[in-house]
Amino acid sequence: MSGKVDFSAIGRGRRGVLGFLAMLGLLPWSTCSRAGVDLPRYPRVLGVDYKAHQYGEEAVRERLARFEVLVLGFWRGYERGRLRMLVDDLRRRNPQILIGQYALLNEVQGQAGPNEANRDMVDKLDREGWWLKNRRGDRVQWTSRYGHYEVDLTSWARPDKEGLRWPEWKVRRDVREVFTLWPRLDFVFLDNVFERPRVSALWRRDAGEEDGKSREVAAAARQGYVAYCEQLRKLMPGMRVLANVDHDLSAPEYDGIFDGAFLEELLGRPSSMETWRGWAAIMERYRTVARHVKDPRFVVFHAVGGSTDYRLMRYGLASSLMGDGLFAYNSDDGPGTPWFDEYDANLGQPLSDARAATGSTAWMREFSNGMAVVNPGPAPAVVALPRGLQRLRGRQDPAFNDGSLVRELRLLPRDGALLLKAARG
């Protein structure tokens, strides 16, 4: 079983520095230069690849090993020797990489054959009557997209003969069947940590069908996620939990429970928060969530789009650099976790808070080796820059990243840029 995970290791790998000291209480957008304290270099990137399962391919492992932090997805029945070989190979390529395992609590795929990975869960849910059902007796879904059905997370459910309810049983199962297969597991990525359930169901059986948005139901469901985390830490002391959240974690049950938060699809989709509420709202979410997790540096700003949509990627990456978290980008085409030229840039350490550029809709933040600039506005922005900065020199979008010196940066709407200090000749 894993010992305590040192998340101060984030950033030591490909671009990192040794001797990084944990800075408890540091919030995104705060000034984080301190005398005598080495900080991780930026940008800091996380790869999410729990669906591809092409880990046996050399090119896939080579790409995944470049990330500072990585989320993978193995399952019950996955051959232990193969899992260990793959994980050990990633760590050989990048000794400082932190790797986490995907986990899901609130729903289970509804049907399973006798040899399928979730058969044990389906059997347990059938036997104990832990599926959530409506007044007609049908199992309920918050989405039919994945063929999953909702499970009762609450203490209102009847315990099994060992006194366990679903969260406690599920975490024991996950530890036994998956987590302990790992040679070393750094963290658990817990998906669908909702503020409130998205279904109406017979939550309290005799009370009739209740909406998941009700205060009592929402609080009871949140406590189910807390029970999972508490039991996990008893079974695997020091294990960290990165929660994929749809809210700011300010609910009392969640405050201070999770080690970090994954802010899924903040931008890039019609359904993204940035699309319907704007850039200021997603930055406020990014900032606020950091107040309610144990490690503010372990908040992940996530974007999704095409693998060659470099402008969207820059917009998301530069936005994330206005704070102190990690950045993640997934694509629907090509590799699910593409690698971009900007990820290889070494901006160094943050030297200032993010600030609005004078006379512009853009924002900027200074780093020891350069600057990040983002334009969230609806019109092009022109940003006056200090002397000695140059564009990156890249292969993917050479018209933008041409390596030229720049004193005045013009950015299209919803675009960003990473600039480096020019080498002195």
Short mmCIF file of C-alpha atoms in Angstrom, two decimals:
data_model
loop_
_atom_site.label_atom_id
_atom_site.label_comp_id
_atom_site.label_asym_id
_atom_site.label_seq_id
_atom_site.Cartn_x
_atom_site.Cartn_y
_atom_site.Cartn_z
CA MET A 1 0.00 0.00 0.00
CA SER A 2 1.06 3.56 -0.65
CA GLY A 3 2.67 5.74 1.95
CA LYS A 4 2.08 9.46 2.18
CA VAL A 5 2.20 11.15 -1.20
CA ASP A 6 4.43 14.21 -1.53
CA PHE A 7 2.62 16.56 -3.86
CA SER A 8 5.39 19.07 -3.50
CA ALA A 9 7.06 16.83 -6.09
CA ILE A 10 4.81 18.26 -8.80
CA GLY A 11 7.01 20.15 -11.20
CA ARG A 12 10.33 18.59 -10.25
CA GLY A 13 10.46 16.39 -13.33
CA ARG A 14 11.02 17.67 -16.86
CA ARG A 15 11.27 21.34 -15.84
CA GLY A 16 11.19 21.15 -12.07
CA VAL A 17 13.47 22.23 -9.26
CA LEU A 18 14.52 20.27 -6.21
CA GLY A 19 13.86 21.33 -2.69
CA PHE A 20 10.38 22.72 -3.29
CA LEU A 21 8.72 23.50 0.03
CA ALA A 22 4.99 23.08 0.46
CA MET A 23 3.30 26.46 0.74
CA LEU A 24 0.12 25.78 2.64
CA GLY A 25 -2.57 28.38 2.21
CA LEU A 26 -1.25 29.73 -1.09
CA LEU A 27 -4.17 30.74 -3.28
CA PRO A 28 -4.30 31.13 -7.04
CA TRP A 29 -3.69 34.71 -8.18
CA SER A 30 -1.61 35.37 -5.08
CA THR A 31 1.97 36.52 -5.20
CA CYS A 32 4.07 33.45 -4.56
CA SER A 33 7.69 34.61 -4.63
CA ARG A 34 9.32 34.07 -1.27
CA ALA A 35 12.94 34.52 -0.34
CA GLY A 36 14.78 31.22 -0.12
CA VAL A 37 11.85 29.12 -1.36
CA ASP A 38 12.12 27.25 -4.64
CA LEU A 39 8.82 26.96 -6.50
CA PRO A 40 7.84 24.60 -9.32
CA ARG A 41 8.45 25.90 -12.79
CA TYR A 42 5.50 26.76 -14.98
CA PRO A 43 3.55 25.73 -16.94
CA ARG A 44 2.62 22.62 -14.96
CA VAL A 45 0.57 20.14 -16.98
CA LEU A 46 -1.60 17.14 -16.18
CA GLY A 47 -2.58 14.37 -18.60
CA VAL A 48 -5.96 12.63 -18.38
CA ASP A 49 -5.92 9.34 -20.24
CA TYR A 50 -8.20 6.91 -18.43
CA LYS A 51 -10.28 6.03 -21.51
CA ALA A 52 -7.76 5.30 -24.28
CA HIS A 53 -6.17 2.18 -22.74
CA GLN A 54 -3.51 2.10 -25.46
CA TYR A 55 -0.81 2.03 -22.83
CA GLY A 56 1.04 -0.84 -24.50
CA GLU A 57 2.05 1.34 -27.44
CA GLU A 58 5.54 2.80 -27.22
CA ALA A 59 4.54 6.17 -28.68
CA VAL A 60 1.67 6.51 -26.18
CA ARG A 61 3.88 5.78 -23.19
CA GLU A 62 6.54 8.16 -24.45
CA ARG A 63 3.98 10.98 -24.70
CA LEU A 64 2.28 10.25 -21.39
CA ALA A 65 5.58 10.14 -19.51
CA ARG A 66 6.20 13.79 -20.37
CA PHE A 67 3.47 15.04 -18.03
CA GLU A 68 4.15 16.07 -14.44
CA VAL A 69 0.92 14.42 -13.31
CA LEU A 70 -1.05 11.70 -15.07
CA VAL A 71 -4.46 10.04 -14.57
CA LEU A 72 -4.81 6.48 -15.89
CA GLY A 73 -7.67 3.99 -15.72
CA PHE A 74 -7.14 0.32 -14.93
CA TRP A 75 -9.93 -2.03 -13.92
CA ARG A 76 -10.76 -5.18 -11.98
CA GLY A 77 -9.23 -8.12 -13.75
CA TYR A 78 -6.42 -6.14 -15.39
CA GLU A 79 -3.35 -8.36 -15.27
CA ARG A 80 -1.13 -7.26 -12.39
CA GLY A 81 2.16 -7.95 -14.12
CA ARG A 82 1.16 -5.93 -17.16
CA LEU A 83 -0.01 -3.02 -15.02
CA ARG A 84 3.25 -2.98 -13.07
CA MET A 85 5.27 -3.12 -16.28
CA LEU A 86 3.41 -0.15 -17.78
CA VAL A 87 3.60 2.00 -14.65
CA ASP A 88 7.25 1.14 -14.01
CA ASP A 89 8.05 2.04 -17.62
CA LEU A 90 6.42 5.47 -17.21
CA ARG A 91 8.38 6.08 -14.01
CA ARG A 92 11.62 4.97 -15.69
CA ARG A 93 11.05 7.56 -18.42
CA ASN A 94 10.10 10.24 -15.89
CA PRO A 95 11.14 9.37 -12.31
CA GLN A 96 9.30 12.39 -10.89
CA ILE A 97 5.93 11.74 -12.52
CA LEU A 98 2.88 11.40 -10.24
CA ILE A 99 0.30 8.87 -11.45
CA GLY A 100 -3.28 8.46 -10.26
CA GLN A 101 -6.03 5.90 -10.77
CA TYR A 102 -9.53 6.79 -11.98
CA ALA A 103 -12.44 5.92 -9.64
CA LEU A 104 -16.21 6.41 -9.85
CA LEU A 105 -18.65 6.25 -6.97
CA ASN A 106 -22.10 7.55 -7.87
CA GLU A 107 -22.95 5.26 -10.79
CA VAL A 108 -22.25 1.82 -12.25
CA GLN A 109 -22.71 0.40 -15.72
CA GLY A 110 -26.06 -1.33 -15.52
CA GLN A 111 -25.42 -4.68 -17.17
CA ALA A 112 -22.37 -6.91 -17.01
CA GLY A 113 -21.49 -10.33 -18.36
CA PRO A 114 -19.88 -12.92 -16.07
CA ASN A 115 -16.34 -11.94 -17.14
CA GLU A 116 -16.77 -8.19 -17.17
CA ALA A 117 -14.90 -5.87 -14.84
CA ASN A 118 -17.97 -4.52 -13.04
CA ARG A 119 -19.83 -7.80 -12.53
CA ASP A 120 -19.08 -7.86 -8.80
CA MET A 121 -20.56 -4.36 -8.37
CA VAL A 122 -23.73 -5.18 -10.31
CA ASP A 123 -24.23 -8.34 -8.25
CA LYS A 124 -23.74 -6.44 -4.99
CA LEU A 125 -26.13 -3.66 -5.98
CA ASP A 126 -28.77 -6.17 -7.05
CA ARG A 127 -28.39 -8.18 -3.87
CA GLU A 128 -28.48 -5.25 -1.45
CA GLY A 129 -31.05 -3.15 -3.30
CA TRP A 130 -28.67 -0.19 -3.51
CA TRP A 131 -29.67 1.01 -6.98
CA LEU A 132 -31.56 4.31 -6.93
CA LYS A 133 -35.06 3.86 -8.30
CA ASN A 134 -38.04 6.03 -9.08
CA ARG A 135 -41.65 5.53 -8.00
CA ARG A 136 -42.20 3.11 -10.91
CA GLY A 137 -39.38 0.91 -9.67
CA ASP A 138 -37.06 1.79 -12.55
CA ARG A 139 -33.38 2.48 -12.01
CA VAL A 140 -32.56 6.13 -12.65
CA GLN A 141 -29.83 7.82 -14.72
CA TRP A 142 -28.55 11.37 -14.80
CA THR A 143 -27.39 10.64 -18.36
CA SER A 144 -27.99 7.70 -20.67
CA ARG A 145 -24.77 8.40 -22.57
CA TYR A 146 -22.68 5.75 -20.83
CA GLY A 147 -25.26 3.12 -19.88
CA HIS A 148 -24.67 3.82 -16.19
CA TYR A 149 -27.29 3.89 -13.43
CA GLU A 150 -27.26 5.82 -10.17
CA VAL A 151 -26.37 4.25 -6.83
CA ASP A 152 -27.59 5.26 -3.38
CA LEU A 153 -24.62 6.91 -1.63
CA THR A 154 -26.49 7.89 1.49
CA SER A 155 -26.75 6.51 5.00
CA TRP A 156 -30.47 6.04 4.35
CA ALA A 157 -29.61 2.88 2.42
CA ARG A 158 -29.88 -0.40 4.29
CA PRO A 159 -26.44 -1.70 5.38
CA ASP A 160 -25.26 -5.14 4.34
CA LYS A 161 -24.56 -7.95 6.81
CA GLU A 162 -21.15 -6.44 7.59
CA GLY A 163 -22.69 -3.07 8.37
CA LEU A 164 -21.38 -1.48 5.18
CA ARG A 165 -23.21 0.80 2.81
CA TRP A 166 -22.20 1.50 -0.78
CA PRO A 167 -19.37 4.06 -0.20
CA GLU A 168 -17.61 1.87 2.36
CA TRP A 169 -18.11 -1.33 0.36
CA LYS A 170 -17.01 0.33 -2.89
CA VAL A 171 -13.76 1.71 -1.51
CA ARG A 172 -12.82 -1.67 -0.03
CA ARG A 173 -13.52 -3.24 -3.38
CA ASP A 174 -11.48 -0.59 -5.23
CA VAL A 175 -8.51 -1.03 -2.91
CA ARG A 176 -8.61 -4.82 -3.12
CA GLU A 177 -9.31 -5.20 -6.84
CA VAL A 178 -7.48 -2.21 -8.37
CA PHE A 179 -5.50 0.16 -6.15
CA THR A 180 -3.23 -2.49 -4.63
CA LEU A 181 -2.32 -3.83 -8.07
CA TRP A 182 -0.16 -0.73 -8.50
CA PRO A 183 3.56 -0.81 -7.71
CA ARG A 184 2.92 2.63 -6.20
CA LEU A 185 -0.23 4.70 -6.46
CA ASP A 186 0.21 8.43 -5.95
CA PHE A 187 -3.42 9.57 -5.85
CA VAL A 188 -7.01 8.66 -6.69
CA PHE A 189 -8.96 10.69 -9.25
CA LEU A 190 -12.57 10.58 -8.02
CA ASP A 191 -15.01 11.42 -10.80
CA ASN A 192 -18.49 13.00 -10.60
CA VAL A 193 -18.12 14.68 -7.22
CA PHE A 194 -21.33 16.62 -7.63
CA GLU A 195 -22.63 19.37 -5.39
CA ARG A 196 -26.01 17.69 -5.50
CA PRO A 197 -27.37 14.59 -7.27
CA ARG A 198 -28.87 15.14 -10.70
CA VAL A 199 -31.76 12.71 -10.34
CA SER A 200 -35.07 12.37 -8.56
CA ALA A 201 -35.47 9.05 -6.78
CA LEU A 202 -36.89 7.24 -3.76
CA TRP A 203 -34.00 8.40 -1.62
CA ARG A 204 -35.72 7.72 1.69
CA ARG A 205 -37.98 5.00 0.34
CA ASP A 206 -41.16 5.69 2.31
CA ALA A 207 -40.81 9.48 1.87
CA GLY A 208 -41.66 9.19 -1.81
CA GLU A 209 -39.68 10.46 -4.79
CA GLU A 210 -37.42 13.39 -3.91
CA ASP A 211 -35.40 15.70 -6.12
CA GLY A 212 -31.63 15.44 -5.71
CA LYS A 213 -31.53 19.23 -5.47
CA SER A 214 -33.30 19.21 -2.11
CA ARG A 215 -31.14 20.33 0.78
CA GLU A 216 -31.46 17.10 2.76
CA VAL A 217 -30.81 14.80 -0.18
CA ALA A 218 -27.85 16.84 -1.44
CA ALA A 219 -26.20 16.88 2.00
CA ALA A 220 -26.72 13.13 2.43
CA ALA A 221 -25.19 12.38 -0.98
CA ARG A 222 -22.20 14.63 -0.30
CA GLN A 223 -21.58 12.76 2.91
CA GLY A 224 -21.36 9.58 0.84
CA TYR A 225 -18.35 10.97 -1.03
CA VAL A 226 -16.80 11.99 2.29
CA ALA A 227 -17.32 8.45 3.63
CA TYR A 228 -15.48 7.04 0.61
CA CYS A 229 -12.52 9.35 1.16
CA GLU A 230 -12.34 8.72 4.89
CA GLN A 231 -12.40 4.96 4.41
CA LEU A 232 -9.80 5.18 1.65
CA ARG A 233 -7.40 7.02 3.94
CA LYS A 234 -7.88 4.41 6.64
CA LEU A 235 -7.06 1.61 4.23
CA MET A 236 -4.26 3.50 2.45
CA PRO A 237 -2.91 6.09 4.89
CA GLY A 238 -1.86 9.33 3.26
CA MET A 239 -3.57 8.60 -0.05
CA ARG A 240 -4.53 11.80 -1.86
CA VAL A 241 -7.83 12.40 -3.65
CA LEU A 242 -8.24 14.64 -6.68
CA ALA A 243 -11.97 15.32 -7.03
CA ASN A 244 -13.61 16.08 -10.37
CA VAL A 245 -16.11 18.72 -9.26
CA ASP A 246 -19.01 20.68 -10.77
CA HIS A 247 -19.02 23.41 -8.11
CA ASP A 248 -16.75 25.46 -5.86
CA LEU A 249 -16.52 22.94 -2.96
CA SER A 250 -17.89 25.46 -0.49
CA ALA A 251 -20.55 23.06 0.81
CA PRO A 252 -19.73 22.30 4.46
CA GLU A 253 -19.41 18.55 3.88
CA TYR A 254 -16.72 19.09 1.23
CA ASP A 255 -14.72 21.96 2.68
CA GLY A 256 -11.16 20.74 3.27
CA ILE A 257 -11.92 17.10 2.43
CA PHE A 258 -10.20 16.74 -0.94
CA ASP A 259 -6.53 17.26 -1.65
CA GLY A 260 -7.21 18.89 -5.01
CA ALA A 261 -9.89 19.56 -7.59
CA PHE A 262 -10.27 18.96 -11.31
CA LEU A 263 -12.36 21.63 -13.04
CA GLU A 264 -13.58 19.70 -16.05
CA GLU A 265 -14.25 21.43 -19.36
CA LEU A 266 -14.07 24.98 -18.05
CA LEU A 267 -13.85 26.04 -21.67
CA GLY A 268 -14.08 24.57 -25.15
CA ARG A 269 -17.62 23.15 -25.21
CA PRO A 270 -21.06 24.73 -25.78
CA SER A 271 -21.84 23.43 -22.27
CA SER A 272 -18.64 24.86 -20.75
CA MET A 273 -18.95 27.39 -17.96
CA GLU A 274 -16.93 29.91 -19.96
CA THR A 275 -19.43 29.67 -22.83
CA TRP A 276 -22.50 30.60 -20.82
CA ARG A 277 -21.05 32.59 -17.91
CA GLY A 278 -17.85 34.07 -19.27
CA TRP A 279 -14.16 34.15 -18.45
CA ALA A 280 -14.47 36.05 -15.19
CA ALA A 281 -16.76 33.34 -13.83
CA ILE A 282 -14.37 30.48 -14.59
CA MET A 283 -11.47 32.37 -13.06
CA GLU A 284 -13.54 32.98 -9.96
CA ARG A 285 -14.31 29.24 -9.82
CA TYR A 286 -10.61 28.46 -10.26
CA ARG A 287 -9.73 30.84 -7.43
CA THR A 288 -12.55 29.86 -5.06
CA VAL A 289 -12.06 26.10 -5.32
CA ALA A 290 -8.46 26.55 -4.19
CA ARG A 291 -9.73 27.87 -0.85
CA HIS A 292 -11.57 24.64 -0.13
CA VAL A 293 -8.95 21.97 -0.94
CA LYS A 294 -5.95 20.89 1.07
CA ASP A 295 -3.40 21.82 -1.61
CA PRO A 296 -4.30 24.87 -3.72
CA ARG A 297 -1.54 23.99 -6.19
CA PHE A 298 -3.41 20.77 -7.01
CA VAL A 299 -6.33 22.51 -8.71
CA VAL A 300 -6.56 21.61 -12.40
CA PHE A 301 -7.83 24.01 -15.06
CA HIS A 302 -9.23 21.78 -17.83
CA ALA A 303 -10.06 22.63 -21.44
CA VAL A 304 -11.19 20.48 -24.33
CA GLY A 305 -11.06 20.97 -28.09
CA GLY A 306 -9.36 19.85 -31.28
CA SER A 307 -5.83 18.51 -31.16
CA THR A 308 -4.72 21.30 -33.54
CA ASP A 309 -6.83 24.11 -32.05
CA TYR A 310 -3.73 25.89 -30.82
CA ARG A 311 -5.52 29.15 -30.16
CA LEU A 312 -8.03 27.50 -27.81
CA MET A 313 -5.25 25.64 -26.07
CA ARG A 314 -3.26 28.86 -25.60
CA TYR A 315 -6.35 30.59 -24.25
CA GLY A 316 -6.83 27.88 -21.64
CA LEU A 317 -3.17 27.53 -20.75
CA ALA A 318 -2.58 31.26 -20.39
CA SER A 319 -5.74 31.54 -18.29
CA SER A 320 -4.51 28.78 -15.98
CA LEU A 321 -1.22 30.64 -15.57
CA MET A 322 -3.07 33.56 -14.04
CA GLY A 323 -3.30 31.18 -11.07
CA ASP A 324 -1.03 28.57 -9.54
CA GLY A 325 -2.69 25.30 -10.53
CA LEU A 326 -2.09 22.77 -13.27
CA PHE A 327 -3.42 22.79 -16.83
CA ALA A 328 -5.01 19.88 -18.71
CA TYR A 329 -6.25 19.69 -22.29
CA ASN A 330 -8.08 16.82 -23.93
CA SER A 331 -8.99 16.41 -27.59
CA ASP A 332 -11.72 14.49 -29.37
CA ASP A 333 -9.53 13.89 -32.39
CA GLY A 334 -6.09 12.37 -32.52
CA PRO A 335 -4.42 11.59 -29.18
CA GLY A 336 -6.74 12.25 -26.26
CA THR A 337 -3.89 13.95 -24.40
CA PRO A 338 -1.93 15.88 -27.03
CA TRP A 339 1.39 17.51 -26.27
CA PHE A 340 1.90 21.15 -27.27
CA ASP A 341 4.97 23.29 -27.88
CA GLU A 342 3.93 25.56 -25.02
CA TYR A 343 4.27 22.69 -22.53
CA ASP A 344 8.02 22.68 -23.14
CA ALA A 345 8.38 26.37 -22.32
CA ASN A 346 10.13 27.21 -19.07
CA LEU A 347 8.52 30.31 -17.63
CA GLY A 348 10.22 29.74 -14.30
CA GLN A 349 8.63 30.98 -11.11
CA PRO A 350 5.73 33.44 -10.70
CA LEU A 351 6.93 36.89 -9.68
CA SER A 352 3.63 38.74 -9.37
CA ASP A 353 -0.11 38.53 -9.20
CA ALA A 354 -2.06 38.44 -12.42
CA ARG A 355 -2.95 41.99 -13.46
CA ALA A 356 -5.00 43.70 -16.15
CA ALA A 357 -2.93 45.07 -19.02
CA THR A 358 -3.11 48.85 -19.33
CA GLY A 359 -5.71 50.02 -21.84
CA SER A 360 -6.62 46.49 -22.88
CA THR A 361 -8.96 43.60 -22.15
CA ALA A 362 -5.92 41.36 -21.67
CA TRP A 363 -4.45 40.03 -18.44
CA MET A 364 -0.80 39.28 -17.81
CA ARG A 365 1.45 37.68 -15.24
CA GLU A 366 5.21 37.94 -14.89
CA PHE A 367 7.48 34.94 -14.32
CA SER A 368 11.20 34.74 -13.69
CA ASN A 369 11.82 33.57 -17.26
CA GLY A 370 9.03 35.33 -19.12
CA MET A 371 5.36 36.25 -19.13
CA ALA A 372 1.91 34.80 -19.76
CA VAL A 373 -0.73 36.96 -21.46
CA VAL A 374 -4.38 36.16 -22.11
CA ASN A 375 -7.10 38.08 -23.92
CA PRO A 376 -10.56 36.93 -22.78
CA GLY A 377 -12.27 39.88 -24.47
CA PRO A 378 -14.56 39.89 -27.50
CA ALA A 379 -12.19 42.01 -29.60
CA PRO A 380 -8.48 41.91 -30.43
CA ALA A 381 -6.21 43.30 -27.75
CA VAL A 382 -2.90 45.11 -28.10
CA VAL A 383 -0.58 44.72 -25.12
CA ALA A 384 2.52 46.83 -24.53
CA LEU A 385 5.35 44.64 -23.19
CA PRO A 386 8.62 45.32 -21.41
CA ARG A 387 11.81 44.98 -23.43
CA GLY A 388 13.56 41.67 -23.87
CA LEU A 389 10.64 39.29 -24.49
CA GLN A 390 10.26 36.99 -27.43
CA ARG A 391 7.72 34.53 -28.74
CA LEU A 392 8.34 30.83 -28.40
CA ARG A 393 9.86 29.07 -31.35
CA GLY A 394 7.57 26.16 -32.16
CA ARG A 395 6.67 23.72 -34.87
CA GLN A 396 2.92 23.35 -34.37
CA ASP A 397 1.88 26.96 -35.03
CA PRO A 398 5.05 28.60 -36.41
CA ALA A 399 3.20 31.67 -37.65
CA PHE A 400 2.35 32.49 -34.02
CA ASN A 401 5.36 30.99 -32.25
CA ASP A 402 8.04 32.31 -34.60
CA GLY A 403 10.67 33.17 -31.98
CA SER A 404 10.61 36.89 -32.78
CA LEU A 405 11.29 39.67 -30.30
CA VAL A 406 8.11 41.51 -29.40
CA ARG A 407 7.38 44.83 -27.69
CA GLU A 408 3.71 45.05 -28.65
CA LEU A 409 1.66 41.86 -28.62
CA ARG A 410 -1.56 41.65 -30.59
CA LEU A 411 -3.92 38.90 -29.45
CA LEU A 412 -7.15 37.81 -31.08
CA PRO A 413 -10.23 37.35 -28.87
CA ARG A 414 -9.98 34.27 -26.64
CA ASP A 415 -6.30 33.77 -27.26
CA GLY A 416 -3.19 33.71 -25.13
CA ALA A 417 0.58 33.68 -25.39
CA LEU A 418 3.62 32.50 -23.48
CA LEU A 419 6.64 34.77 -23.92
CA LEU A 420 10.22 34.09 -22.86
CA LYS A 421 13.06 36.40 -21.91
CA ALA A 422 15.38 36.68 -24.86
CA ALA A 423 18.86 35.30 -24.47
CA ARG A 424 21.46 38.05 -24.26
CA GLY A 425 23.99 37.86 -27.02
#
